[in-house]
Short mmCIF file of C-alpha atoms in Angstrom, two decimals:
data_model
loop_
_atom_site.label_atom_id
_atom_site.label_comp_id
_atom_site.label_asym_id
_atom_site.label_seq_id
_atom_site.Cartn_x
_atom_site.Cartn_y
_atom_site.Cartn_z
CA MET A 1 0.00 0.00 0.00
CA GLU A 2 1.51 3.28 -1.13
CA GLN A 3 1.46 6.16 1.33
CA SER A 4 1.97 9.80 0.56
CA ARG A 5 5.45 11.17 1.07
CA ASP A 6 4.20 13.66 3.70
CA ILE A 7 2.81 10.90 5.89
CA GLU A 8 5.99 8.85 5.49
CA THR A 9 8.07 11.91 6.46
CA LEU A 10 5.90 12.38 9.58
CA ILE A 11 6.44 8.73 10.53
CA GLU A 12 10.22 9.07 10.04
CA LEU A 13 10.31 12.21 12.21
CA MET A 14 8.20 10.60 14.95
CA ALA A 15 10.49 7.55 14.92
CA ARG A 16 13.38 9.82 15.98
CA LEU A 17 11.69 10.58 19.29
CA PRO A 18 12.97 8.74 22.38
CA GLY A 19 10.99 5.59 23.07
CA LEU A 20 9.46 5.44 19.60
CA GLY A 21 10.75 3.14 16.91
CA PRO A 22 9.40 2.85 13.38
CA ARG A 23 6.43 0.67 14.35
CA SER A 24 5.41 2.80 17.34
CA ALA A 25 5.76 5.93 15.22
CA ARG A 26 3.54 4.42 12.54
CA ARG A 27 0.87 3.58 15.14
CA ALA A 28 1.09 7.08 16.63
CA VAL A 29 0.73 8.73 13.21
CA LEU A 30 -2.25 6.52 12.36
CA ALA A 31 -3.92 7.49 15.65
CA LEU A 32 -3.28 11.17 14.89
CA LEU A 33 -4.67 10.82 11.37
CA LYS A 34 -7.85 9.19 12.67
CA LYS A 35 -8.41 12.17 14.98
CA ARG A 36 -7.18 14.97 12.74
CA GLY A 37 -9.60 17.61 13.97
CA ALA A 38 -9.69 16.67 17.64
CA LEU A 39 -6.03 15.80 18.16
CA MET A 40 -3.70 16.33 15.20
CA ALA A 41 -4.55 19.96 14.40
CA PRO A 42 -4.35 21.16 18.04
CA LEU A 43 -1.12 19.16 18.51
CA ALA A 44 0.43 20.73 15.40
CA GLN A 45 -0.61 24.21 16.62
CA ALA A 46 0.79 23.59 20.11
CA MET A 47 4.07 22.29 18.65
CA ALA A 48 4.39 25.35 16.39
CA THR A 49 3.73 27.67 19.33
CA VAL A 50 6.22 25.93 21.63
CA ALA A 51 8.84 25.89 18.87
CA LEU A 52 8.63 29.69 18.79
CA THR A 53 8.21 30.42 22.51
CA ALA A 54 10.32 27.82 24.38
CA LYS A 55 13.38 29.25 26.10
CA ASP A 56 16.08 28.02 28.46
CA CYS A 57 15.89 29.76 31.83
CA ALA A 58 18.75 32.27 32.09
CA ILE A 59 19.39 31.24 35.70
CA CYS A 60 18.96 27.48 36.01
CA GLY A 61 18.59 26.07 32.48
CA ASN A 62 15.02 24.77 32.88
CA ILE A 63 12.78 25.02 29.82
CA GLY A 64 9.84 27.41 29.88
CA THR A 65 8.31 30.24 27.91
CA SER A 66 9.95 33.18 29.69
CA GLU A 67 13.52 34.31 30.31
CA ILE A 68 13.29 33.24 33.97
CA CYS A 69 11.37 30.03 34.73
CA GLN A 70 8.57 29.77 37.31
CA ILE A 71 10.83 27.97 39.78
CA CYS A 72 13.54 30.65 39.72
CA SER A 73 11.01 33.47 39.94
CA ASP A 74 9.19 31.89 42.91
CA ASP A 75 10.39 33.75 46.02
CA THR A 76 9.16 30.97 48.31
CA ARG A 77 11.79 28.67 46.78
CA ALA A 78 14.68 31.00 47.66
CA ASN A 79 15.72 28.85 50.62
CA GLY A 80 19.42 28.59 49.76
CA GLU A 81 19.24 25.05 48.33
CA ILE A 82 20.40 24.33 44.77
CA CYS A 83 19.78 20.89 43.31
CA VAL A 84 22.16 20.05 40.44
CA VAL A 85 20.69 17.75 37.78
CA GLU A 86 21.98 16.49 34.44
CA ASP A 87 18.98 17.31 32.28
CA VAL A 88 15.59 19.03 32.31
CA SER A 89 13.91 15.61 32.45
CA ASP A 90 15.66 15.04 35.80
CA LEU A 91 14.38 18.40 37.06
CA TRP A 92 10.85 17.46 36.02
CA ALA A 93 11.21 14.08 37.79
CA MET A 94 12.31 15.85 40.99
CA GLU A 95 9.35 18.21 40.72
CA ARG A 96 6.93 15.29 40.29
CA GLY A 97 8.16 13.96 43.62
CA GLY A 98 7.16 17.25 45.26
CA ALA A 99 9.74 16.92 48.06
CA PHE A 100 12.31 19.51 46.93
CA LYS A 101 11.41 23.14 47.55
CA GLY A 102 14.62 24.89 46.48
CA ARG A 103 16.03 25.86 43.11
CA TYR A 104 17.86 23.94 40.40
CA HIS A 105 20.90 24.03 38.15
CA VAL A 106 20.54 22.02 34.93
CA LEU A 107 23.91 20.95 33.53
CA GLY A 108 22.65 19.72 30.18
CA GLY A 109 24.84 16.61 30.32
CA THR A 110 27.97 15.31 32.00
CA LEU A 111 31.67 15.94 31.58
CA SER A 112 33.03 13.98 28.64
CA ALA A 113 36.49 14.36 27.12
CA LEU A 114 35.47 12.16 24.17
CA ASP A 115 32.54 14.42 23.30
CA ALA A 116 34.45 17.65 24.11
CA VAL A 117 32.05 18.53 26.93
CA GLY A 118 33.91 20.48 29.59
CA PRO A 119 32.96 22.60 32.61
CA GLU A 120 32.15 25.66 30.47
CA GLU A 121 29.64 23.76 28.32
CA LEU A 122 27.85 22.55 31.46
CA GLY A 123 27.74 25.97 33.12
CA ILE A 124 29.80 24.80 36.11
CA PRO A 125 31.46 28.24 36.57
CA ARG A 126 27.94 29.76 36.68
CA LEU A 127 26.97 27.14 39.29
CA VAL A 128 30.00 28.08 41.41
CA ASN A 129 28.91 31.74 41.31
CA ARG A 130 25.34 30.80 42.29
CA ALA A 131 26.64 28.58 45.11
CA ARG A 132 28.39 31.54 46.76
CA GLU A 133 24.99 32.63 48.08
CA ALA A 134 23.64 29.13 48.74
CA THR A 135 23.57 27.12 51.94
CA GLU A 136 23.48 23.69 50.29
CA VAL A 137 24.23 22.22 46.87
CA ILE A 138 22.60 18.84 46.30
CA LEU A 139 24.28 16.74 43.61
CA ALA A 140 21.41 14.77 42.06
CA LEU A 141 23.37 13.27 39.18
CA ASN A 142 22.84 9.82 37.72
CA ALA A 143 24.77 6.98 39.33
CA THR A 144 26.80 6.36 36.17
CA VAL A 145 30.56 6.71 35.73
CA ASP A 146 30.10 10.03 33.87
CA GLY A 147 27.54 11.27 36.41
CA GLN A 148 29.76 10.49 39.37
CA THR A 149 32.86 11.94 37.65
CA THR A 150 30.91 15.16 37.08
CA ALA A 151 29.70 15.16 40.70
CA HIS A 152 33.28 14.84 41.98
CA TYR A 153 34.43 17.65 39.69
CA ILE A 154 31.64 19.92 40.97
CA ALA A 155 32.42 19.03 44.59
CA ASP A 156 36.06 19.96 43.99
CA ALA A 157 35.05 23.24 42.31
CA LEU A 158 32.84 24.13 45.31
CA ALA A 159 35.35 23.02 47.95
CA GLY A 160 36.56 26.53 48.80
CA LEU A 161 33.07 27.89 49.43
CA SER A 162 31.17 27.80 52.70
CA VAL A 163 28.36 25.70 51.29
CA GLN A 164 27.26 22.22 52.32
CA ILE A 165 27.63 19.70 49.48
CA THR A 166 25.35 16.67 49.59
CA SER A 167 24.20 13.96 47.19
CA LEU A 168 21.09 11.87 46.86
CA ALA A 169 21.01 8.58 48.72
CA GLN A 170 21.69 5.52 46.61
CA GLY A 171 20.71 1.94 47.15
CA VAL A 172 17.69 -0.33 47.34
CA PRO A 173 14.54 1.37 46.02
CA ILE A 174 11.28 1.13 47.96
CA GLY A 175 9.58 -2.04 46.83
CA GLY A 176 12.84 -3.39 45.41
CA GLU A 177 13.83 -7.01 45.84
CA LEU A 178 17.49 -7.83 46.42
CA ASN A 179 17.61 -10.70 43.92
CA TYR A 180 16.64 -8.29 41.09
CA LEU A 181 19.25 -5.61 41.91
CA ASP A 182 22.69 -5.29 40.35
CA ASP A 183 25.87 -5.67 42.43
CA GLY A 184 26.65 -1.93 42.38
CA THR A 185 23.25 -1.00 43.81
CA ILE A 186 23.55 -3.58 46.59
CA SER A 187 27.08 -2.37 47.42
CA ALA A 188 25.94 1.28 47.52
CA ALA A 189 23.01 0.37 49.75
CA LEU A 190 25.25 -1.54 52.13
CA ARG A 191 27.71 1.38 52.41
CA ALA A 192 24.84 3.85 53.01
CA ARG A 193 23.14 1.77 55.72
CA ARG A 194 21.70 3.52 58.77
CA SER A 195 20.24 2.64 62.17
CA PHE A 196 16.89 0.91 62.11
#
């Protein structure tokens, strides 16, 4: 069955999105086509609008529609805590949890000599300047080699400041079963044990 080139292009573009392969993209496009008026047209309009209005926050790197995001402009969140995350998706995950009430610093990745990503590209000097007025910097980076290397670099860069440097706890997740966990997670949990 021959499809128009425009539809095929849409499927190819959708397949580039994280979590969607060619088959999932094809199903998504078919669902959109079936609901052109109710779903596809408003989605296309919203995407066009966001493409024009989306901006990186000048302070933390979050994505929003103004120069300063809602989190950075919220005076109730000015409690001296800065949570450092790798990407905006990590910030959004922290916000879904609802437990953190401070501000963020989005790195946009991790240090990588192979990819020519250094401290400047991640805004680490800007973080150091922000940390001068902070009481605590929480390193909420992924527990990967690159994430932990970046965390150590940031801790070293902040060492001369009078700011507390902490990291998220690591180990057994709530509801986790030991026989399904990898060796590194079990080791981290054992090292981070506390009184019961």
